[in-house]
mmCIF file with all atom_site columns, C-alpha atoms in Angstrom:
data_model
loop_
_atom_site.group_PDB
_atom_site.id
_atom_site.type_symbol
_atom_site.label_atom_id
_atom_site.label_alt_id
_atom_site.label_comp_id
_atom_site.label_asym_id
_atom_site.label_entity_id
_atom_site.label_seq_id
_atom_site.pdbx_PDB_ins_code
_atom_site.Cartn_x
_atom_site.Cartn_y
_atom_site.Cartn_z
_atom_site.occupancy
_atom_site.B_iso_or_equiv
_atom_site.pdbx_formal_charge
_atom_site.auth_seq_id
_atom_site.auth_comp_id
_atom_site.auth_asym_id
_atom_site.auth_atom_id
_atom_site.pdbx_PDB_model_num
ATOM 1   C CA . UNK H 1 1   ? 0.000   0.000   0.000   1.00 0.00 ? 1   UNK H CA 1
ATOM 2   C CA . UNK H 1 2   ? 1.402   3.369   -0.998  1.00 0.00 ? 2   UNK H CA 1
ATOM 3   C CA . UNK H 1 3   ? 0.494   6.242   1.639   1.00 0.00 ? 3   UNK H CA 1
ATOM 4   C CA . UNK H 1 4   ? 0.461   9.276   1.110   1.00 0.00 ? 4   UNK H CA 1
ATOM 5   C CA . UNK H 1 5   ? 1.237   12.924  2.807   1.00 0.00 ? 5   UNK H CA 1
ATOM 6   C CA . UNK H 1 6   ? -0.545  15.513  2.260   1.00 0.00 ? 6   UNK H CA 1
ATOM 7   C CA . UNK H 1 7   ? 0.950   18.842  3.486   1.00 0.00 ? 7   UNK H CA 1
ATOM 8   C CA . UNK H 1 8   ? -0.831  22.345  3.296   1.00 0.00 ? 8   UNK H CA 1
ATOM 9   C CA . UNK H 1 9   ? 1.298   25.868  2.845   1.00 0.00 ? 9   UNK H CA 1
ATOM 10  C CA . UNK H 1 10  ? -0.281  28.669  4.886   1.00 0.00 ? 10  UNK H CA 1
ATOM 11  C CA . UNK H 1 11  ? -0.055  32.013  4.032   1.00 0.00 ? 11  UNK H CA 1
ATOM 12  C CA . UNK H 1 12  ? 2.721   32.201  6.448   1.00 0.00 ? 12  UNK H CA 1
ATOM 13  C CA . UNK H 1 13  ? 4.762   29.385  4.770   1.00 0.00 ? 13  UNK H CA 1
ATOM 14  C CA . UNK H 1 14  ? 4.378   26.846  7.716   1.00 0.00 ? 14  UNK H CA 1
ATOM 15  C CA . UNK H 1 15  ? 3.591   23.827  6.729   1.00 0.00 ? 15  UNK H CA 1
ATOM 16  C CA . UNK H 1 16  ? 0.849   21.335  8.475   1.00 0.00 ? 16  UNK H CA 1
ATOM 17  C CA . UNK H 1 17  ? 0.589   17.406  7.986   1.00 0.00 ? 17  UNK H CA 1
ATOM 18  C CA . UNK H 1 18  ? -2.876  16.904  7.575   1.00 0.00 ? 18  UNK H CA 1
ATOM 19  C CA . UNK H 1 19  ? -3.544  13.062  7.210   1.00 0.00 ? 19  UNK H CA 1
ATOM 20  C CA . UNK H 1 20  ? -1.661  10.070  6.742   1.00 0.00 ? 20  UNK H CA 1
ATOM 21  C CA . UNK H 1 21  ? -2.528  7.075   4.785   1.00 0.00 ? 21  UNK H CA 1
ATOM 22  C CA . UNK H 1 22  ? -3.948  4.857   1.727   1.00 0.00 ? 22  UNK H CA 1
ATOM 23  C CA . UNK H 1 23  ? -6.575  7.440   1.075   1.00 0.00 ? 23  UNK H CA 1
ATOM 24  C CA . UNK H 1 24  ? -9.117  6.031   -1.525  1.00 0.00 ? 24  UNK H CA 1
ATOM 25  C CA . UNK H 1 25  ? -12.371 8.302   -2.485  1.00 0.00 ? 25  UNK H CA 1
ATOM 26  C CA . UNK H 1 26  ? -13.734 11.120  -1.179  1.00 0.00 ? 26  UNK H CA 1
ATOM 27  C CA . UNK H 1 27  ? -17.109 12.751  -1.118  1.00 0.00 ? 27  UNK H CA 1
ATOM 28  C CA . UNK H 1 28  ? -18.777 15.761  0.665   1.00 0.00 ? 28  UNK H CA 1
ATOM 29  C CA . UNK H 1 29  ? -22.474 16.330  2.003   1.00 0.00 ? 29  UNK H CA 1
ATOM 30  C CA . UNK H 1 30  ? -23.447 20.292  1.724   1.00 0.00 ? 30  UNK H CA 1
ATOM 31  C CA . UNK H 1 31  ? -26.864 19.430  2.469   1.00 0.00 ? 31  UNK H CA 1
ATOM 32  C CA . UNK H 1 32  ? -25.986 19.362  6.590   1.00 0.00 ? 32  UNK H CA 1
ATOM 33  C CA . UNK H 1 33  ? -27.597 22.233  8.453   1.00 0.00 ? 33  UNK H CA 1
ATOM 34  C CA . UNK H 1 34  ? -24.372 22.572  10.725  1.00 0.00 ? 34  UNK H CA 1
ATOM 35  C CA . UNK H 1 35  ? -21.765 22.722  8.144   1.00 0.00 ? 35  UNK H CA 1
ATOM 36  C CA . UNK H 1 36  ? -20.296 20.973  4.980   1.00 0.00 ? 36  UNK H CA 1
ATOM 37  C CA . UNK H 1 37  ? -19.178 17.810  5.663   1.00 0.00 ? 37  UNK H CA 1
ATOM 38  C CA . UNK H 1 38  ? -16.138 15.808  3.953   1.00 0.00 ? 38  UNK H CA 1
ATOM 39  C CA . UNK H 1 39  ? -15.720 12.119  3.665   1.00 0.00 ? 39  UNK H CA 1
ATOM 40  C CA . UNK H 1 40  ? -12.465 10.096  2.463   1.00 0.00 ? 40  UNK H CA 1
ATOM 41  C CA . UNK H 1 41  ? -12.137 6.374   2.638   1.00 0.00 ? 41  UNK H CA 1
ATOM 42  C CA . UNK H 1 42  ? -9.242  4.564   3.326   1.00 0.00 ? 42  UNK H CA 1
ATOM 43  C CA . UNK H 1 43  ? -8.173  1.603   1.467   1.00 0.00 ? 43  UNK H CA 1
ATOM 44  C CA . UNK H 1 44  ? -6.290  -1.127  4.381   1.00 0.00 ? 44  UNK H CA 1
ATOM 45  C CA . UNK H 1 45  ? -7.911  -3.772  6.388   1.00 0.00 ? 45  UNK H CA 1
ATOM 46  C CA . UNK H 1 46  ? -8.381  -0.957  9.221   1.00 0.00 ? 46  UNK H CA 1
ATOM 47  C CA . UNK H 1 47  ? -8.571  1.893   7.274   1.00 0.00 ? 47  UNK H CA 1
ATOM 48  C CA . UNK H 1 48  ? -11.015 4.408   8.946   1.00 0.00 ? 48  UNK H CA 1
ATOM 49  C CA . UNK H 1 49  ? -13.608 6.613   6.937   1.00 0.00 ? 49  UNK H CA 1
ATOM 50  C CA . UNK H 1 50  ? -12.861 9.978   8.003   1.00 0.00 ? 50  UNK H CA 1
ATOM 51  C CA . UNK H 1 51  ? -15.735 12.708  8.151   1.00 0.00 ? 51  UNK H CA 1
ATOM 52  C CA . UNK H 1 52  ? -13.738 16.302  8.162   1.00 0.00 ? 52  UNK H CA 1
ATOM 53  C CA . UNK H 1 53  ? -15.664 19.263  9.386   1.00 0.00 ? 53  UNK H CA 1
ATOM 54  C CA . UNK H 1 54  ? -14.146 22.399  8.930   1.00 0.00 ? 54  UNK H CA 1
ATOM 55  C CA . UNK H 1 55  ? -13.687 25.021  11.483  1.00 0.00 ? 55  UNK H CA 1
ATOM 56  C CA . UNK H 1 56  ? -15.867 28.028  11.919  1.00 0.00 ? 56  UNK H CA 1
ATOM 57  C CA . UNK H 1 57  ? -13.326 30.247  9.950   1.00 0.00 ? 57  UNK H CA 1
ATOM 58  C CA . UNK H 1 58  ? -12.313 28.082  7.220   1.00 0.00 ? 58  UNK H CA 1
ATOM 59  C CA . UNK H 1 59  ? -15.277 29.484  4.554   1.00 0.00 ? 59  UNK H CA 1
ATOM 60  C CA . UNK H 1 60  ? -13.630 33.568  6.038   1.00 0.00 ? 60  UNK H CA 1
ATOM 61  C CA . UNK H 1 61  ? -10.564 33.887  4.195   1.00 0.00 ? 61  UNK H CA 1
ATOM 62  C CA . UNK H 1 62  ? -11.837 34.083  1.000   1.00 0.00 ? 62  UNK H CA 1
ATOM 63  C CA . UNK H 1 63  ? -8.987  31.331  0.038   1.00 0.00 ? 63  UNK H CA 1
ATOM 64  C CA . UNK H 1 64  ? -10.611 27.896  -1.180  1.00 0.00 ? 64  UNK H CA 1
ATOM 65  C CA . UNK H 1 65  ? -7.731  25.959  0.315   1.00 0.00 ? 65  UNK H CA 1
ATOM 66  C CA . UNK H 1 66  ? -8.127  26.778  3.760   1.00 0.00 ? 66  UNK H CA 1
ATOM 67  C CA . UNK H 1 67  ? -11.561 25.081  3.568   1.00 0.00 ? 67  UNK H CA 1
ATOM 68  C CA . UNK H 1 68  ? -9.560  22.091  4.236   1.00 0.00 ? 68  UNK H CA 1
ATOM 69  C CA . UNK H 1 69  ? -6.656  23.112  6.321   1.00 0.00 ? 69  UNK H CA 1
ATOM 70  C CA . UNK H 1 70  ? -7.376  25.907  8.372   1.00 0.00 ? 70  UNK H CA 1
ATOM 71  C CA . UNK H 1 71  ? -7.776  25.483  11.989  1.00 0.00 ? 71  UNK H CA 1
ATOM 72  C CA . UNK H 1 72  ? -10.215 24.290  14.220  1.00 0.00 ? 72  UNK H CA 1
ATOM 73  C CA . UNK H 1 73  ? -11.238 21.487  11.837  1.00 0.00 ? 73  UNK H CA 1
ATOM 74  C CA . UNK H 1 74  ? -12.306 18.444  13.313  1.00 0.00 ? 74  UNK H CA 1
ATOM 75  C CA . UNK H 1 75  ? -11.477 14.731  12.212  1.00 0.00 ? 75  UNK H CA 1
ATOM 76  C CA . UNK H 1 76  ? -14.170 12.200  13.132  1.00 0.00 ? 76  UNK H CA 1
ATOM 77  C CA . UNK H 1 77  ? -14.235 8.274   12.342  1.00 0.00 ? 77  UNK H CA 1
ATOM 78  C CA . UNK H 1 78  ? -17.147 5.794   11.503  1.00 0.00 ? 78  UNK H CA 1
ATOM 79  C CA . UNK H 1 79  ? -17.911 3.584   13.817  1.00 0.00 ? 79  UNK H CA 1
ATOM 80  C CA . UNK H 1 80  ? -20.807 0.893   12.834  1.00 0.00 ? 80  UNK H CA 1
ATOM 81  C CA . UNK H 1 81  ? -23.275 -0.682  14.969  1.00 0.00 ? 81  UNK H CA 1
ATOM 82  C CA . UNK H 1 82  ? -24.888 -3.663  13.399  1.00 0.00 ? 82  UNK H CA 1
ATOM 83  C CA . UNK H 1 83  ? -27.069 -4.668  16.151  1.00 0.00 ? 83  UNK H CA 1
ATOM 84  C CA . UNK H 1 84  ? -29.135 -1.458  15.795  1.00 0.00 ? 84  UNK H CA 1
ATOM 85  C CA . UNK H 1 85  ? -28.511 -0.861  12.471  1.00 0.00 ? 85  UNK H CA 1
ATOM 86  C CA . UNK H 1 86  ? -27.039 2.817   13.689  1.00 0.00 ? 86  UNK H CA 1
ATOM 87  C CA . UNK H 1 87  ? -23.752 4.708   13.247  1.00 0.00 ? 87  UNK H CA 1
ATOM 88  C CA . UNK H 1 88  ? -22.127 7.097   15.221  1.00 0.00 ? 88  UNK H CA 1
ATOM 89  C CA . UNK H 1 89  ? -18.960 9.403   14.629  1.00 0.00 ? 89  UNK H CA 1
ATOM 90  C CA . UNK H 1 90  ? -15.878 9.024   17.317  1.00 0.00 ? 90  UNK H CA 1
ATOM 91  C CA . UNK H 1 91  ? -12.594 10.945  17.411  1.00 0.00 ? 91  UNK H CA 1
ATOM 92  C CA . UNK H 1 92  ? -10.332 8.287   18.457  1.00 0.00 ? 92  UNK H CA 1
ATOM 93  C CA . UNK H 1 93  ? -8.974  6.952   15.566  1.00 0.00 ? 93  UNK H CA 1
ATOM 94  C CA . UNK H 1 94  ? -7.684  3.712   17.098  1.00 0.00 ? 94  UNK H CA 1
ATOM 95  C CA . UNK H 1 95  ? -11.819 2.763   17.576  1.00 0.00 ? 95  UNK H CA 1
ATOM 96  C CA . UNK H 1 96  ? -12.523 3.861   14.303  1.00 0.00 ? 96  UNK H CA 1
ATOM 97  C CA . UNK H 1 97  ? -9.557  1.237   12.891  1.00 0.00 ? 97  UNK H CA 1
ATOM 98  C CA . UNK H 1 98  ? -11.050 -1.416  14.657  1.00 0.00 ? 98  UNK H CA 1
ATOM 99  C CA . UNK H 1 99  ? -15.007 -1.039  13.828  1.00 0.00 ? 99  UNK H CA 1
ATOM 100 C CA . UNK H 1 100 ? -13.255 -0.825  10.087  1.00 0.00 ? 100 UNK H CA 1
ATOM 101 C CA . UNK H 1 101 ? -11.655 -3.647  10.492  1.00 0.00 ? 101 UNK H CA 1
ATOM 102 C CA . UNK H 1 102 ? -14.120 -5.778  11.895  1.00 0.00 ? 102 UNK H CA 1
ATOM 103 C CA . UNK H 1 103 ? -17.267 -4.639  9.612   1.00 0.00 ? 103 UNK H CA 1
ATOM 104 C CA . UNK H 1 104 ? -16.061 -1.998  6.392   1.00 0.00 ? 104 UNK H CA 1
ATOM 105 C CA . UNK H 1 105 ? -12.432 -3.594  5.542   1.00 0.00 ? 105 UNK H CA 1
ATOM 106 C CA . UNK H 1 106 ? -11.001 -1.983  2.430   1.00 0.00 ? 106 UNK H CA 1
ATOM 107 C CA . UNK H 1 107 ? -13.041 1.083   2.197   1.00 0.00 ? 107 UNK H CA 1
ATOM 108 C CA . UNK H 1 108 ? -13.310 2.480   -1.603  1.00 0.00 ? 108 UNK H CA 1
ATOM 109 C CA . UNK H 1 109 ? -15.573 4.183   -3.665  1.00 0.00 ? 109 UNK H CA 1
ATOM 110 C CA . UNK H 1 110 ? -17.773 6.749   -1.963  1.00 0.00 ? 110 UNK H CA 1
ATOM 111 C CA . UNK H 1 111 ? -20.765 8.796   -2.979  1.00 0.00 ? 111 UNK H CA 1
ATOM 112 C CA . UNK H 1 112 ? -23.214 11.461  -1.143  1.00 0.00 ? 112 UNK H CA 1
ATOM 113 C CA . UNK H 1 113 ? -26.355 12.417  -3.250  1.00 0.00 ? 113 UNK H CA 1
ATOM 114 C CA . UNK H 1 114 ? -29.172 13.478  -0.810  1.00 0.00 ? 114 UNK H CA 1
ATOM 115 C CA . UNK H 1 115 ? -27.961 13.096  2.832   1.00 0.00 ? 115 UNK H CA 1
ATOM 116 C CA . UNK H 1 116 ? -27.246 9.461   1.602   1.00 0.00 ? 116 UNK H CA 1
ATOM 117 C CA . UNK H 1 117 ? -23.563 8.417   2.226   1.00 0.00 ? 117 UNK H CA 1
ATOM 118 C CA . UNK H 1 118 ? -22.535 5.311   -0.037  1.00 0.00 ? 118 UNK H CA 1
ATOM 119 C CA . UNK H 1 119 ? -19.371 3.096   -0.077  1.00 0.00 ? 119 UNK H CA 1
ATOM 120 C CA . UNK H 1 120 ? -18.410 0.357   -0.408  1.00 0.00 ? 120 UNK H CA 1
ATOM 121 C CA . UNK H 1 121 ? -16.309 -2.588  1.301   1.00 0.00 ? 121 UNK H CA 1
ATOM 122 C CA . UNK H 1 122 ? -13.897 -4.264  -1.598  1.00 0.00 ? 122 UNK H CA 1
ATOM 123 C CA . UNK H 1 123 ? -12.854 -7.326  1.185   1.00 0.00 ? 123 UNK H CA 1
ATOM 124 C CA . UNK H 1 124 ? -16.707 -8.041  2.128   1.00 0.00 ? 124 UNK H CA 1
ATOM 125 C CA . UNK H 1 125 ? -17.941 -7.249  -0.818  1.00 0.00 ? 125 UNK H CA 1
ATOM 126 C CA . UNK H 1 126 ? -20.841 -4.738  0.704   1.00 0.00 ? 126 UNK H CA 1
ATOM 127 C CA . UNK H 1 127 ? -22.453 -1.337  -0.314  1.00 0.00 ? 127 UNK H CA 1
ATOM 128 C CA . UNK H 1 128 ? -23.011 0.579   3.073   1.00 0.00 ? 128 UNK H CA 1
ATOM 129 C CA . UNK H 1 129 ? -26.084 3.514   2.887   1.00 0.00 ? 129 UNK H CA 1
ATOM 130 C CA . UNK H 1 130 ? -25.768 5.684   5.210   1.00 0.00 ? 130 UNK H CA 1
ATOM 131 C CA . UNK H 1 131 ? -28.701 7.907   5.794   1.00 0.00 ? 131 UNK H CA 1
ATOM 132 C CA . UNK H 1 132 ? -26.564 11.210  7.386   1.00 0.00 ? 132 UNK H CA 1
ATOM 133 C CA . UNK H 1 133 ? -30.125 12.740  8.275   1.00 0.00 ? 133 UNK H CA 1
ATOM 134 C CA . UNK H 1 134 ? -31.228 9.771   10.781  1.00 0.00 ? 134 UNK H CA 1
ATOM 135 C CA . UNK H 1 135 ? -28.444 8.200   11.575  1.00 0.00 ? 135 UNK H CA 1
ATOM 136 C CA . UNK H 1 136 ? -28.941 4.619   10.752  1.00 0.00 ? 136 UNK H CA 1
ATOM 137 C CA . UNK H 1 137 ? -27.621 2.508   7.692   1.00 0.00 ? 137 UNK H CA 1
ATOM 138 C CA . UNK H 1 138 ? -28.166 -0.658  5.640   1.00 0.00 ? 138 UNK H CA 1
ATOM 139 C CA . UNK H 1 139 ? -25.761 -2.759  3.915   1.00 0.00 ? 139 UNK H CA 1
ATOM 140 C CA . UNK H 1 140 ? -26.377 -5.539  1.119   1.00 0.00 ? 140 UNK H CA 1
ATOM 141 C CA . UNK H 1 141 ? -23.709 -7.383  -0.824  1.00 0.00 ? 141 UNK H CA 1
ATOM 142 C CA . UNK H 1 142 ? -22.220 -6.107  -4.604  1.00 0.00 ? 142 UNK H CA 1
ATOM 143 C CA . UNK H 1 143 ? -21.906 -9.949  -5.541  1.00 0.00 ? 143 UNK H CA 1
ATOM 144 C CA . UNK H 1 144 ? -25.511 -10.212 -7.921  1.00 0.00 ? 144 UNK H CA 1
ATOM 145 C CA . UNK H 1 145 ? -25.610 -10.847 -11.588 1.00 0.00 ? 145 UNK H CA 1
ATOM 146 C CA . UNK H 1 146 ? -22.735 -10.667 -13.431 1.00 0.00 ? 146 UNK H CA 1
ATOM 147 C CA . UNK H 1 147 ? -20.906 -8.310  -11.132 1.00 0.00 ? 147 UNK H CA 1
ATOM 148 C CA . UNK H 1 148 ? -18.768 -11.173 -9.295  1.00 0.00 ? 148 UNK H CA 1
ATOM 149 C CA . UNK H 1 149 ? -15.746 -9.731  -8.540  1.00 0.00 ? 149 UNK H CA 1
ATOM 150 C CA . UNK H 1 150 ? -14.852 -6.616  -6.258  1.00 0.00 ? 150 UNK H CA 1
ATOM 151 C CA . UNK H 1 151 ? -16.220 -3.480  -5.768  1.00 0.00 ? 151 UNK H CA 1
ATOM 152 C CA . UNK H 1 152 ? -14.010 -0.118  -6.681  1.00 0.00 ? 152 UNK H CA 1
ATOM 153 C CA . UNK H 1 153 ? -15.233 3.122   -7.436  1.00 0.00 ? 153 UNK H CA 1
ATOM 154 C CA . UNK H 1 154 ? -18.958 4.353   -6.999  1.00 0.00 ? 154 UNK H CA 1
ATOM 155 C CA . UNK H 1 155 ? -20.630 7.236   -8.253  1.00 0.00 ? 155 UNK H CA 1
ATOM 156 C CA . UNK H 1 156 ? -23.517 8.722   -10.040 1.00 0.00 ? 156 UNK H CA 1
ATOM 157 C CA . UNK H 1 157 ? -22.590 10.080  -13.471 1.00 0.00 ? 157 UNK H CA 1
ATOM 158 C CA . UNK H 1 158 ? -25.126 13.016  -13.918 1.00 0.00 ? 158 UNK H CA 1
ATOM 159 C CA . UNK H 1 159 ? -26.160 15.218  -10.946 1.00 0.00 ? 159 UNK H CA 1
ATOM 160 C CA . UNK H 1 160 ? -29.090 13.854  -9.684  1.00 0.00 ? 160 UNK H CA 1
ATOM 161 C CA . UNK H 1 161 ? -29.586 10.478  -11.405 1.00 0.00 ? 161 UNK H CA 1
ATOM 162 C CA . UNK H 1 162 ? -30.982 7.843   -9.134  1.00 0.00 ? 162 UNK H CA 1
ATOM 163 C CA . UNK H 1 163 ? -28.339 5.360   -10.522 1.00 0.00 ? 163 UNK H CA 1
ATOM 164 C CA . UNK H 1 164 ? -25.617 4.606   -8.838  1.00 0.00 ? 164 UNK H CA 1
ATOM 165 C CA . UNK H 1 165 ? -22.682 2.815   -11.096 1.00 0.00 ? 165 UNK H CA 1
ATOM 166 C CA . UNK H 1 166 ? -19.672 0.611   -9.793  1.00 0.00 ? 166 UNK H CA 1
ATOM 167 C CA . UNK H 1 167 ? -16.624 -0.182  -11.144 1.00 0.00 ? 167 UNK H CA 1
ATOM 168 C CA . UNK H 1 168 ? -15.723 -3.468  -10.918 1.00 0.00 ? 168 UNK H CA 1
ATOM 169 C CA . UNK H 1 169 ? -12.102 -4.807  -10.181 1.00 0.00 ? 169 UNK H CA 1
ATOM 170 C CA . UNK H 1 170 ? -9.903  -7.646  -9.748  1.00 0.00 ? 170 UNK H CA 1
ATOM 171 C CA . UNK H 1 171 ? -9.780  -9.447  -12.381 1.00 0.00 ? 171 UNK H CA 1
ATOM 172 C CA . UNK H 1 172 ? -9.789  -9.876  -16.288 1.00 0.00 ? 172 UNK H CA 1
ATOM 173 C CA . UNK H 1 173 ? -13.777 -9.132  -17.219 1.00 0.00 ? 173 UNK H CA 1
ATOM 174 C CA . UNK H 1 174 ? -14.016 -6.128  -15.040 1.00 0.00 ? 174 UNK H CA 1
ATOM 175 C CA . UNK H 1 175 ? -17.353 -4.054  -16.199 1.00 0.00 ? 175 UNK H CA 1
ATOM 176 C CA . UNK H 1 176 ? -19.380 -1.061  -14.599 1.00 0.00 ? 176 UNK H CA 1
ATOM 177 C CA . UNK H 1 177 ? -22.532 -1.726  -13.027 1.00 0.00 ? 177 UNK H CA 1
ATOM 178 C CA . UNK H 1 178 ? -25.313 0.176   -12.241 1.00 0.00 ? 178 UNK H CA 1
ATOM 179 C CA . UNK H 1 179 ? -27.952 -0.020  -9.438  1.00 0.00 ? 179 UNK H CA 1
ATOM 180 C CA . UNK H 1 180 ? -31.267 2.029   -8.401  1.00 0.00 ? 180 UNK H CA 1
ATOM 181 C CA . UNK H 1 181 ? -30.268 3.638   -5.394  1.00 0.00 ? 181 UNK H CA 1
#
């Protein structure tokens, strides 16, 4: 697995390390009535998916990069409950690694259209909706037709279509799928 640093530049020429790891996807939700949300999966056998809010100044500066590395930015991390059905946000990263590992290994493509979070588990084999307005989520497996193999990247081609497509990977008669969401 390749990780990857990403470092910001401030307008004072410091620089901050902002994550670390085998970042995959990312999607955003600007549909929340607190703030816009950002979500990045990670793709290792305990890799987390990260929510990012910004911090109540990012949006000030007028600068479009400090959305994502200004201060006071907060990193939560998924954390699955699958005898309720319900999800929940922590920010120790060490319980986020280990709900990943245990129910969302391999985290890939993601998608948010409509308060509905989507990714998907390459390992298991699962799509994961998660509703971001109620707090609960389903999950069903990728394996039907002639999509066999695993999941990669998800995402709806034109803005509002209700069809969400998959690419398929890992082996020689990879194809995209589609799927009413």
């Amino acid at each position: 697995f390749a990780t990857r640093l990403i470092l910001t530049q401030s307008l004072h020429n410091e620089f901050k390390l902002l994550i670390v790891g085998n970042y995959e996807s990312f999607a955003y939700d600007d549909q929340d009535l607190i703030a816009t949300r950002y979500f990045v999966t990670e793709d290792s056998a305990d890799g987390v998916l990260t929510r990012y809010t910004p911090g109540a100044n990012a949006f000030l500066s007028g600068e479009k990069y400090d959305i994502l590395s200004s201060d006071g930015g907060t990193h939560e991390f998924l954390i699955l409950d699958p005898t309720t059905g319900t999800f929940s946000w922590t920010m120790n990263v060490e319980e986020g690694r280990e709900n990943a590992n245990d129910y969302f290994p391999n985290a890939e493509g993601i998608d948010c259209h409509n308060r509905m979070l989507n990714f998907v588990s390459k390992k298991r084999k699962r799509l994961f909706t998660l509703d971001l307005k109620d707090g609960t989520y389903t999950d069903v497996t990728t394996e039907s037709g002639l999509f066999n193999l695993e999941p990669d990247q998800i995402g709806r081609v034109v803005g509002d279509a209700e069809i969400l497509y998959f690419a398929e990977d890992g082996g020689t008669n990879c194809d995209i799928h589609g799927r009413d969401s």
